Amino acid sequence: MSELPETTDVLVIGAGPTGLALAATLHARGVGCQVVDAAEEGGNYSRAVGTLPRTLEMLRELKVAERLAEAGNRAERIRIFSGDRDRNIATLRLDRLRTDFPFAVLLPQHVNEAVLLGRLRELGGDVHRPYRVSAVQQSASEVVATVTGTDGERRTVRAAYAVGADGTRSDVRKLIKAGFPGETFAQRFILADLELAEGSTPDEIHLFFSRAGAVIMGRMPGRLHRVCLSVDELPGELTAERVEALLRERGPARRRIRVLDVANESYTKIHHRVAERFRVGRVFLAGDAAHVNSPIIGQGMNLGIQDAITLGDLLARALTGGGPGVLDDYERIRLPIARDAVGVTRRINAAATVRSPVKGAVRDSLMPLTTFPPLNRRMIYRLTRLVDR
Ligand SMILES: Cc1cc2nc3c(=O)[nH]c(=O)nc-3n(C[C@H](O)[C@H](O)[C@H](O)COP(=O)(O)OP(=O)(O)OC[C@H]3O[C@@H](n4cnc5c(N)ncnc54)[C@H](O)[C@@H]3O)c2cc1C
């Protein structure tokens, strides 16, 4: 990779899915940008797995949506189960959505990132690694970022605009002093990629509610299933037997899920937070730097990519004659969407993990109402964010 230039139009800080989608959008619009990332290489552990219809629609122009859809499994239904009932209590139908992408693409996040990076490179961009941004100063006309490489040498990069796409613990968010209000739940999620004795159907996502915790399960291309389990305490070593026991407490009551192997695992705390501001002057926040929520309905990566494409379009317009005023639209459009998505996720997370048998019974008796077509459509449009078109 070439030397990190000292000046650019837009400095993108962070090369997760948000930073990569933003940089690809800017390059596609002919706007100069440089991407720096503090890590020596991209992560390949279990994180997001589902790309939702609205994200696919937005990625179409970048010529990324079709590549993801070809590479991944297409989940057309989300079936919801509860407690010891064998039959699902509700089904959310993605295949009935009015969109060219009536499905969620199930694909590990690192493959998504590889597709986005490949597209960025085709468009003439790349990622400079490892470069950590430790300071951001701005004037009326530019942003000056202090960047440190592995040699320990500090350099400055001057840009018309900078974007913090640097994840949940965002340094940029702290540097621009944007508050990050919200809450952290006591529970955690275990994410594990499992080989199962009996593979489940690739075109469905299953969500199990139980008093012990929630389980979400979807099949990725190949043999592995991604399972996301909520727990009060982290187990020790995550062996196949241990996951089986956790699934027995939370998953289908009468059908034993036999786990042959645990290929990958990771853990995450459950936060629901939205930054107070998505912009301070010439510095913007996008993706997990701006909002974070439970992985229960797979919103995180999707919201980040959507932020990136909206912001990329606005920055390109601002820098190619549209003037800086158009940039006011970013926070105006994306902040309410983030608040709504985080709020919905928070409520679903709480409903999926209720402990009280009475509340659980009320939830289960109300769930079938969601199959009533207008309500089903409303829910699914909100979960897939097609409501934001
Ligand atoms: C265990 C786990 C499971 C998850 N499961 C799901 C799921 O099922 N579905 C879903 O949609 N989402 C899920 N998420 C969330 C999803 O992974 C994130 O929403 C997504 O990665 C956000 O992308 P991002 O690009 O905004 O941030 P990140 O992917 O976090 O990327 C931020 C990048 O910024 C870099 N960086 C940080 N600080 C600096 C700095 N100072 N200077 C330069 N670079 C810096 C980092 O090295 C990193 O590469 C999960 C997250 C975790 C942790």
Short mmCIF file of C-alpha atoms and ligand atoms in Angstrom, two decimals:
data_model
loop_
_atom_site.label_atom_id
_atom_site.label_comp_id
_atom_site.label_asym_id
_atom_site.label_seq_id
_atom_site.Cartn_x
_atom_site.Cartn_y
_atom_site.Cartn_z
CA MET A 1 0.00 0.00 0.00
CA SER A 2 1.27 3.48 -0.86
CA GLU A 3 2.32 6.11 1.71
CA LEU A 4 -0.45 7.79 3.65
CA PRO A 5 -0.99 11.16 1.90
CA GLU A 6 -0.86 14.34 3.98
CA THR A 7 -4.02 15.81 2.47
CA THR A 8 -7.31 14.45 1.23
CA ASP A 9 -10.92 15.55 0.76
CA VAL A 10 -12.38 13.11 3.30
CA LEU A 11 -10.48 11.19 5.98
CA VAL A 12 -12.34 8.00 6.91
CA ILE A 13 -11.28 6.72 10.34
CA GLY A 14 -12.00 2.99 10.65
CA ALA A 15 -12.26 0.27 8.00
CA GLY A 16 -15.11 -1.87 9.32
CA PRO A 17 -18.20 -2.25 7.10
CA THR A 18 -19.14 1.41 7.71
CA GLY A 19 -15.78 2.90 6.72
CA LEU A 20 -15.44 0.60 3.72
CA ALA A 21 -18.96 1.38 2.41
CA LEU A 22 -18.35 5.10 2.91
CA ALA A 23 -15.00 5.06 1.11
CA ALA A 24 -16.43 3.03 -1.79
CA THR A 25 -19.35 5.48 -2.11
CA LEU A 26 -16.97 8.47 -2.18
CA HIS A 27 -14.68 6.85 -4.76
CA ALA A 28 -17.68 5.91 -6.90
CA ARG A 29 -18.65 9.61 -6.89
CA GLY A 30 -15.12 10.69 -7.82
CA VAL A 31 -14.33 12.25 -4.42
CA GLY A 32 -10.86 11.81 -2.94
CA CYS A 33 -10.70 10.00 0.38
CA GLN A 34 -8.21 8.12 2.52
CA VAL A 35 -9.10 5.35 4.95
CA VAL A 36 -6.99 4.61 8.03
CA ASP A 37 -7.47 1.76 10.49
CA ALA A 38 -5.69 1.10 13.76
CA ALA A 39 -5.70 -2.69 13.35
CA GLU A 40 -3.01 -4.51 11.39
CA GLU A 41 -5.66 -6.48 9.55
CA GLY A 42 -9.45 -6.80 9.40
CA GLY A 43 -11.14 -8.99 12.05
CA ASN A 44 -12.42 -12.42 11.05
CA TYR A 45 -14.21 -13.49 14.24
CA SER A 46 -17.99 -13.95 14.54
CA ARG A 47 -19.91 -10.70 14.40
CA ALA A 48 -22.77 -9.68 12.12
CA VAL A 49 -24.27 -12.29 9.82
CA GLY A 50 -27.33 -10.78 8.14
CA THR A 51 -27.54 -8.10 5.47
CA LEU A 52 -31.11 -6.83 5.37
CA PRO A 53 -33.24 -5.76 2.36
CA ARG A 54 -32.86 -1.99 2.81
CA THR A 55 -29.08 -2.31 3.06
CA LEU A 56 -29.04 -4.44 -0.09
CA GLU A 57 -31.13 -1.84 -1.91
CA MET A 58 -28.68 0.87 -0.87
CA LEU A 59 -25.66 -1.27 -1.86
CA ARG A 60 -27.05 -1.96 -5.31
CA GLU A 61 -25.66 1.18 -6.92
CA LEU A 62 -22.21 0.30 -5.60
CA LYS A 63 -22.58 -3.09 -7.36
CA VAL A 64 -22.12 -4.85 -4.05
CA ALA A 65 -25.66 -6.11 -3.34
CA GLU A 66 -25.68 -8.75 -6.08
CA ARG A 67 -22.24 -10.01 -5.01
CA LEU A 68 -23.43 -10.46 -1.43
CA ALA A 69 -26.67 -12.11 -2.57
CA GLU A 70 -24.73 -14.55 -4.73
CA ALA A 71 -22.24 -15.40 -1.99
CA GLY A 72 -24.66 -15.85 0.93
CA ASN A 73 -27.73 -17.85 1.89
CA ARG A 74 -31.05 -16.10 1.38
CA ALA A 75 -33.31 -16.18 4.43
CA GLU A 76 -36.91 -15.48 3.40
CA ARG A 77 -38.71 -16.05 6.70
CA ILE A 78 -38.10 -15.43 10.39
CA ARG A 79 -39.92 -18.04 12.48
CA ILE A 80 -40.47 -17.29 16.15
CA PHE A 81 -40.79 -20.08 18.73
CA SER A 82 -41.46 -19.89 22.44
CA GLY A 83 -40.84 -22.10 25.46
CA ASP A 84 -41.78 -25.72 25.00
CA ARG A 85 -44.11 -25.22 22.04
CA ASP A 86 -42.96 -27.12 18.99
CA ARG A 87 -44.91 -25.00 16.54
CA ASN A 88 -43.77 -21.49 15.83
CA ILE A 89 -45.93 -18.78 17.39
CA ALA A 90 -45.31 -16.30 14.58
CA THR A 91 -43.61 -15.94 11.20
CA LEU A 92 -42.29 -12.76 9.66
CA ARG A 93 -42.30 -13.04 5.86
CA LEU A 94 -39.50 -11.26 4.08
CA ASP A 95 -40.41 -13.00 0.83
CA ARG A 96 -43.59 -10.91 0.60
CA LEU A 97 -41.78 -7.57 0.81
CA ARG A 98 -42.05 -5.23 -2.13
CA THR A 99 -38.37 -4.94 -2.94
CA ASP A 100 -35.88 -6.45 -5.37
CA PHE A 101 -34.24 -8.08 -2.33
CA PRO A 102 -37.03 -9.89 -0.42
CA PHE A 103 -34.60 -11.76 1.83
CA ALA A 104 -31.74 -11.31 4.29
CA VAL A 105 -28.35 -12.44 3.05
CA LEU A 106 -26.62 -14.65 5.63
CA LEU A 107 -22.87 -14.31 5.35
CA PRO A 108 -20.16 -13.80 7.99
CA GLN A 109 -19.19 -10.16 8.53
CA HIS A 110 -15.59 -10.68 7.45
CA VAL A 111 -16.83 -11.92 4.05
CA ASN A 112 -19.05 -8.82 3.77
CA GLU A 113 -16.01 -6.70 4.56
CA ALA A 114 -13.90 -8.58 1.97
CA VAL A 115 -16.56 -7.88 -0.70
CA LEU A 116 -16.69 -4.18 0.26
CA LEU A 117 -12.88 -3.93 0.30
CA GLY A 118 -12.69 -5.64 -3.09
CA ARG A 119 -15.13 -3.10 -4.52
CA LEU A 120 -13.22 -0.21 -2.90
CA ARG A 121 -10.02 -1.43 -4.55
CA GLU A 122 -11.75 -1.76 -7.94
CA LEU A 123 -12.78 1.88 -7.56
CA GLY A 124 -9.17 2.92 -6.87
CA GLY A 125 -9.18 3.11 -3.06
CA ASP A 126 -7.59 1.06 -0.28
CA VAL A 127 -7.03 1.03 3.50
CA HIS A 128 -3.91 2.36 5.24
CA ARG A 129 -3.02 0.11 8.21
CA PRO A 130 -2.11 0.24 11.00
CA TYR A 131 -2.72 3.95 11.63
CA ARG A 132 -4.46 5.08 14.81
CA VAL A 133 -6.06 8.54 14.98
CA SER A 134 -5.35 10.10 18.37
CA ALA A 135 -6.34 13.74 17.89
CA VAL A 136 -8.71 15.69 15.70
CA GLN A 137 -8.66 19.47 15.46
CA GLN A 138 -10.75 21.59 13.19
CA SER A 139 -10.98 25.13 11.86
CA ALA A 140 -13.59 26.77 9.65
CA SER A 141 -11.93 25.31 6.54
CA GLU A 142 -10.34 21.97 7.46
CA VAL A 143 -9.82 19.08 9.87
CA VAL A 144 -6.32 18.14 11.02
CA ALA A 145 -6.01 14.59 12.35
CA THR A 146 -3.00 13.23 14.22
CA VAL A 147 -2.25 9.71 13.08
CA THR A 148 0.30 7.27 14.55
CA GLY A 149 1.68 4.31 12.60
CA THR A 150 3.55 1.23 13.88
CA ASP A 151 6.84 3.12 13.71
CA GLY A 152 5.42 5.30 16.50
CA GLU A 153 5.88 8.34 14.30
CA ARG A 154 3.08 10.89 14.45
CA ARG A 155 1.92 12.49 11.24
CA THR A 156 -0.91 14.80 10.39
CA VAL A 157 -3.53 14.37 7.71
CA ARG A 158 -5.43 17.47 6.60
CA ALA A 159 -8.90 16.95 5.15
CA ALA A 160 -11.96 19.00 4.28
CA TYR A 161 -14.03 16.53 6.35
CA ALA A 162 -13.37 13.56 8.64
CA VAL A 163 -15.66 10.67 9.58
CA GLY A 164 -15.34 8.59 12.73
CA ALA A 165 -16.32 5.08 11.61
CA ASP A 166 -14.19 3.71 14.43
CA GLY A 167 -16.66 1.46 16.22
CA THR A 168 -18.40 1.34 19.60
CA ARG A 169 -15.48 2.65 21.61
CA SER A 170 -14.93 5.43 19.08
CA ASP A 171 -11.96 7.68 19.83
CA VAL A 172 -13.40 10.23 17.41
CA ARG A 173 -16.68 10.40 19.35
CA LYS A 174 -14.70 11.15 22.51
CA LEU A 175 -12.43 13.65 20.75
CA ILE A 176 -15.39 15.68 19.49
CA LYS A 177 -17.08 15.29 22.89
CA ALA A 178 -20.34 13.81 21.60
CA GLY A 179 -22.29 12.16 24.45
CA PHE A 180 -23.33 8.50 24.06
CA PRO A 181 -26.38 8.13 26.30
CA GLY A 182 -28.23 4.86 26.78
CA GLU A 183 -27.89 1.73 28.84
CA THR A 184 -25.95 -1.47 29.14
CA PHE A 185 -27.91 -4.64 29.98
CA ALA A 186 -26.55 -7.14 32.48
CA GLN A 187 -26.94 -9.98 29.94
CA ARG A 188 -24.43 -10.90 27.30
CA PHE A 189 -24.68 -12.61 23.95
CA ILE A 190 -22.56 -15.56 22.92
CA LEU A 191 -22.06 -15.79 19.18
CA ALA A 192 -20.92 -19.15 17.94
CA ASP A 193 -20.52 -20.76 14.54
CA LEU A 194 -21.60 -24.36 14.92
CA GLU A 195 -21.53 -27.51 12.90
CA LEU A 196 -24.75 -29.38 13.63
CA ALA A 197 -25.61 -33.03 13.13
CA GLU A 198 -28.78 -32.04 11.30
CA GLY A 199 -28.47 -28.88 9.27
CA SER A 200 -31.40 -26.47 9.42
CA THR A 201 -33.06 -24.99 6.38
CA PRO A 202 -30.94 -22.24 4.77
CA ASP A 203 -33.91 -20.00 3.91
CA GLU A 204 -35.14 -19.38 7.47
CA ILE A 205 -33.93 -17.61 10.58
CA HIS A 206 -35.25 -19.08 13.84
CA LEU A 207 -35.76 -17.01 16.96
CA PHE A 208 -36.50 -18.80 20.25
CA PHE A 209 -37.93 -17.06 23.31
CA SER A 210 -37.45 -18.72 26.68
CA ARG A 211 -37.14 -17.83 30.35
CA ALA A 212 -33.49 -18.90 30.30
CA GLY A 213 -32.70 -16.53 27.43
CA ALA A 214 -33.11 -16.00 23.69
CA VAL A 215 -31.57 -17.88 20.76
CA ILE A 216 -31.29 -16.76 17.15
CA MET A 217 -30.13 -19.27 14.59
CA GLY A 218 -29.41 -18.96 10.89
CA ARG A 219 -27.48 -21.04 8.40
CA MET A 220 -24.47 -19.60 6.65
CA PRO A 221 -23.17 -20.90 3.32
CA GLY A 222 -21.44 -24.25 3.82
CA ARG A 223 -21.84 -26.33 6.94
CA LEU A 224 -21.86 -23.71 9.67
CA HIS A 225 -24.82 -22.25 11.56
CA ARG A 226 -24.54 -18.93 13.37
CA VAL A 227 -26.12 -19.11 16.79
CA CYS A 228 -26.57 -16.13 19.05
CA LEU A 229 -27.52 -16.96 22.67
CA SER A 230 -28.28 -14.59 25.54
CA VAL A 231 -26.78 -15.59 28.89
CA ASP A 232 -26.56 -14.05 32.35
CA GLU A 233 -23.05 -15.30 32.91
CA LEU A 234 -20.42 -16.37 30.44
CA PRO A 235 -19.73 -20.10 30.50
CA GLY A 236 -16.14 -21.26 30.76
CA GLU A 237 -14.81 -23.00 27.69
CA LEU A 238 -17.50 -23.16 25.01
CA THR A 239 -17.45 -26.87 24.15
CA ALA A 240 -19.99 -28.59 21.90
CA GLU A 241 -21.60 -30.16 25.02
CA ARG A 242 -21.86 -26.78 26.74
CA VAL A 243 -23.55 -25.17 23.70
CA GLU A 244 -25.91 -28.13 23.43
CA ALA A 245 -26.91 -27.65 27.07
CA LEU A 246 -27.50 -23.91 26.52
CA LEU A 247 -29.60 -24.70 23.44
CA ARG A 248 -31.61 -27.31 25.35
CA GLU A 249 -32.56 -24.68 27.95
CA ARG A 250 -33.45 -22.08 25.34
CA GLY A 251 -34.15 -23.78 22.00
CA PRO A 252 -36.68 -26.28 20.70
CA ALA A 253 -37.97 -28.36 23.59
CA ARG A 254 -38.61 -31.72 21.98
CA ARG A 255 -36.02 -31.68 19.19
CA ARG A 256 -32.48 -32.10 20.37
CA ILE A 257 -29.94 -30.02 18.48
CA ARG A 258 -26.73 -32.04 18.30
CA VAL A 259 -23.60 -29.90 18.03
CA LEU A 260 -20.61 -31.55 16.35
CA ASP A 261 -18.19 -28.66 16.51
CA VAL A 262 -17.82 -25.05 17.65
CA ALA A 263 -15.86 -23.34 14.86
CA ASN A 264 -15.76 -19.75 16.14
CA GLU A 265 -17.06 -17.95 19.15
CA SER A 266 -17.24 -14.40 20.45
CA TYR A 267 -19.05 -12.54 23.20
CA THR A 268 -20.67 -9.17 23.35
CA LYS A 269 -22.27 -7.05 26.02
CA ILE A 270 -25.67 -5.65 25.18
CA HIS A 271 -25.70 -1.88 24.87
CA HIS A 272 -28.45 0.37 23.58
CA ARG A 273 -26.95 3.78 22.92
CA VAL A 274 -27.22 6.58 20.34
CA ALA A 275 -24.77 9.49 20.15
CA GLU A 276 -26.32 12.86 21.02
CA ARG A 277 -24.89 14.31 17.82
CA PHE A 278 -23.74 12.72 14.59
CA ARG A 279 -21.76 15.78 13.58
CA VAL A 280 -19.60 18.45 15.17
CA GLY A 281 -18.47 20.95 12.53
CA ARG A 282 -16.51 19.09 9.89
CA VAL A 283 -16.35 15.81 11.77
CA PHE A 284 -19.09 13.16 11.45
CA LEU A 285 -19.87 9.90 13.24
CA ALA A 286 -21.21 6.81 11.48
CA GLY A 287 -21.89 3.16 12.29
CA ASP A 288 -21.19 1.79 15.77
CA ALA A 289 -19.39 5.03 16.63
CA ALA A 290 -22.83 6.67 16.43
CA HIS A 291 -25.16 3.92 17.74
CA VAL A 292 -25.00 0.45 19.22
CA ASN A 293 -27.65 -2.14 20.02
CA SER A 294 -28.28 -5.79 20.81
CA PRO A 295 -27.39 -8.21 18.00
CA ILE A 296 -30.80 -9.88 18.47
CA ILE A 297 -32.29 -8.62 15.20
CA GLY A 298 -29.04 -7.88 13.38
CA GLN A 299 -29.33 -4.11 13.01
CA GLY A 300 -25.77 -2.94 13.84
CA MET A 301 -23.86 -3.55 10.63
CA ASN A 302 -26.91 -2.68 8.55
CA LEU A 303 -27.43 0.73 10.14
CA GLY A 304 -23.70 1.44 9.74
CA ILE A 305 -23.67 0.68 6.01
CA GLN A 306 -26.83 2.75 5.55
CA ASP A 307 -25.26 5.71 7.42
CA ALA A 308 -22.18 5.35 5.23
CA ILE A 309 -24.03 5.45 1.92
CA THR A 310 -26.22 8.40 2.96
CA LEU A 311 -23.21 10.34 4.28
CA GLY A 312 -21.07 9.42 1.26
CA ASP A 313 -23.73 10.79 -1.10
CA LEU A 314 -24.07 14.02 0.91
CA LEU A 315 -20.30 14.58 1.21
CA ALA A 316 -19.91 14.00 -2.53
CA ARG A 317 -22.66 16.53 -3.23
CA ALA A 318 -21.14 19.05 -0.80
CA LEU A 319 -17.68 18.69 -2.37
CA THR A 320 -18.83 18.80 -5.99
CA GLY A 321 -20.73 22.06 -6.01
CA GLY A 322 -23.69 21.38 -3.72
CA GLY A 323 -22.16 23.42 -0.90
CA PRO A 324 -21.80 22.54 2.81
CA GLY A 325 -25.51 23.15 3.56
CA VAL A 326 -26.48 19.72 2.19
CA LEU A 327 -24.51 18.10 5.01
CA ASP A 328 -27.14 19.21 7.54
CA ASP A 329 -29.29 16.43 6.09
CA TYR A 330 -27.05 13.70 7.51
CA GLU A 331 -27.98 14.12 11.17
CA ARG A 332 -31.53 15.12 10.23
CA ILE A 333 -32.04 11.84 8.33
CA ARG A 334 -29.94 9.33 10.23
CA LEU A 335 -30.32 10.32 13.90
CA PRO A 336 -34.10 9.62 14.10
CA ILE A 337 -33.62 6.33 12.20
CA ALA A 338 -30.91 5.24 14.65
CA ARG A 339 -33.10 6.19 17.63
CA ASP A 340 -36.04 4.26 16.21
CA ALA A 341 -33.99 1.17 15.31
CA VAL A 342 -32.23 1.09 18.68
CA GLY A 343 -35.58 1.54 20.48
CA VAL A 344 -37.22 -1.31 18.52
CA THR A 345 -34.23 -3.58 19.13
CA ARG A 346 -34.28 -2.77 22.83
CA ARG A 347 -37.97 -3.70 23.09
CA ILE A 348 -37.51 -6.95 21.15
CA ASN A 349 -34.50 -7.87 23.27
CA ALA A 350 -36.52 -7.26 26.44
CA ALA A 351 -39.55 -9.24 25.12
CA ALA A 352 -37.38 -12.16 24.00
CA THR A 353 -35.82 -12.55 27.42
CA VAL A 354 -38.68 -11.89 29.87
CA ARG A 355 -38.38 -13.98 33.03
CA SER A 356 -41.87 -13.68 34.45
CA PRO A 357 -44.10 -16.60 33.31
CA VAL A 358 -47.11 -14.25 33.27
CA LYS A 359 -45.42 -11.71 31.01
CA GLY A 360 -44.10 -14.57 28.86
CA ALA A 361 -47.63 -15.96 28.46
CA VAL A 362 -48.97 -12.50 27.51
CA ARG A 363 -46.17 -12.07 24.95
CA ASP A 364 -46.82 -15.52 23.46
CA SER A 365 -50.56 -14.93 23.21
CA LEU A 366 -49.99 -11.60 21.44
CA MET A 367 -47.34 -12.86 19.02
CA PRO A 368 -49.78 -14.67 16.65
CA LEU A 369 -51.42 -11.28 16.05
CA THR A 370 -48.26 -10.35 14.17
CA THR A 371 -49.25 -12.79 11.43
CA PHE A 372 -52.23 -10.51 10.66
CA PRO A 373 -51.05 -9.18 7.26
CA PRO A 374 -51.13 -5.38 7.86
CA LEU A 375 -49.37 -5.77 11.23
CA ASN A 376 -46.91 -8.32 9.82
CA ARG A 377 -46.06 -5.92 7.01
CA ARG A 378 -45.63 -2.99 9.40
CA MET A 379 -43.35 -4.94 11.69
CA ILE A 380 -41.23 -6.37 8.95
CA TYR A 381 -40.88 -3.04 7.12
CA ARG A 382 -39.60 -1.54 10.37
CA LEU A 383 -37.23 -4.41 11.18
CA THR A 384 -35.76 -4.42 7.67
CA ARG A 385 -35.72 -0.57 7.64
CA LEU A 386 -37.58 -0.57 4.30
CA VAL A 387 -39.77 1.91 6.17
CA ASP A 388 -36.98 4.50 5.68
CA ARG A 389 -37.16 4.55 1.86
C1 LIG B 1 -19.69 -10.17 19.09
C2 LIG B 1 -20.48 -9.28 18.19
C3 LIG B 1 -21.57 -9.78 17.50
C4 LIG B 1 -22.32 -8.99 16.64
N1 LIG B 1 -23.37 -9.53 15.94
C5 LIG B 1 -24.05 -8.78 15.06
C6 LIG B 1 -25.13 -9.30 14.28
O1 LIG B 1 -25.47 -10.47 14.40
N2 LIG B 1 -25.75 -8.48 13.37
C7 LIG B 1 -25.36 -7.17 13.20
O2 LIG B 1 -25.90 -6.46 12.32
N3 LIG B 1 -24.39 -6.64 13.94
C8 LIG B 1 -23.72 -7.42 14.85
N4 LIG B 1 -22.71 -6.90 15.56
C9 LIG B 1 -22.42 -5.51 15.36
C10 LIG B 1 -21.59 -5.31 14.11
O3 LIG B 1 -20.47 -6.15 14.15
C11 LIG B 1 -21.23 -3.85 14.07
O4 LIG B 1 -22.43 -3.10 14.05
C12 LIG B 1 -20.38 -3.47 12.87
O5 LIG B 1 -19.13 -4.11 12.91
C13 LIG B 1 -20.18 -1.96 12.89
O6 LIG B 1 -19.32 -1.63 11.88
P1 LIG B 1 -18.43 -0.33 12.00
O7 LIG B 1 -17.68 -0.30 10.72
O8 LIG B 1 -19.28 0.82 12.38
O9 LIG B 1 -17.45 -0.57 13.24
P2 LIG B 1 -16.35 -1.72 13.44
O10 LIG B 1 -16.68 -2.93 12.64
O11 LIG B 1 -16.18 -1.86 14.90
O12 LIG B 1 -15.02 -1.09 12.80
C14 LIG B 1 -14.35 -0.03 13.42
C15 LIG B 1 -12.92 0.01 12.90
O13 LIG B 1 -12.30 1.19 13.42
C16 LIG B 1 -10.97 0.89 13.76
N5 LIG B 1 -10.54 1.88 14.76
C17 LIG B 1 -10.95 2.00 16.05
N6 LIG B 1 -10.38 3.08 16.64
C18 LIG B 1 -9.59 3.66 15.69
C19 LIG B 1 -8.76 4.81 15.67
N7 LIG B 1 -8.61 5.59 16.75
N8 LIG B 1 -8.06 5.11 14.55
C20 LIG B 1 -8.19 4.32 13.43
N9 LIG B 1 -8.98 3.23 13.39
C21 LIG B 1 -9.69 2.90 14.49
C22 LIG B 1 -11.02 -0.54 14.28
O14 LIG B 1 -9.75 -1.19 14.17
C23 LIG B 1 -12.08 -1.17 13.38
O15 LIG B 1 -11.53 -1.82 12.26
C24 LIG B 1 -21.97 -7.66 16.45
C25 LIG B 1 -20.87 -7.12 17.15
C26 LIG B 1 -20.13 -7.93 18.01
C27 LIG B 1 -18.95 -7.34 18.75
#
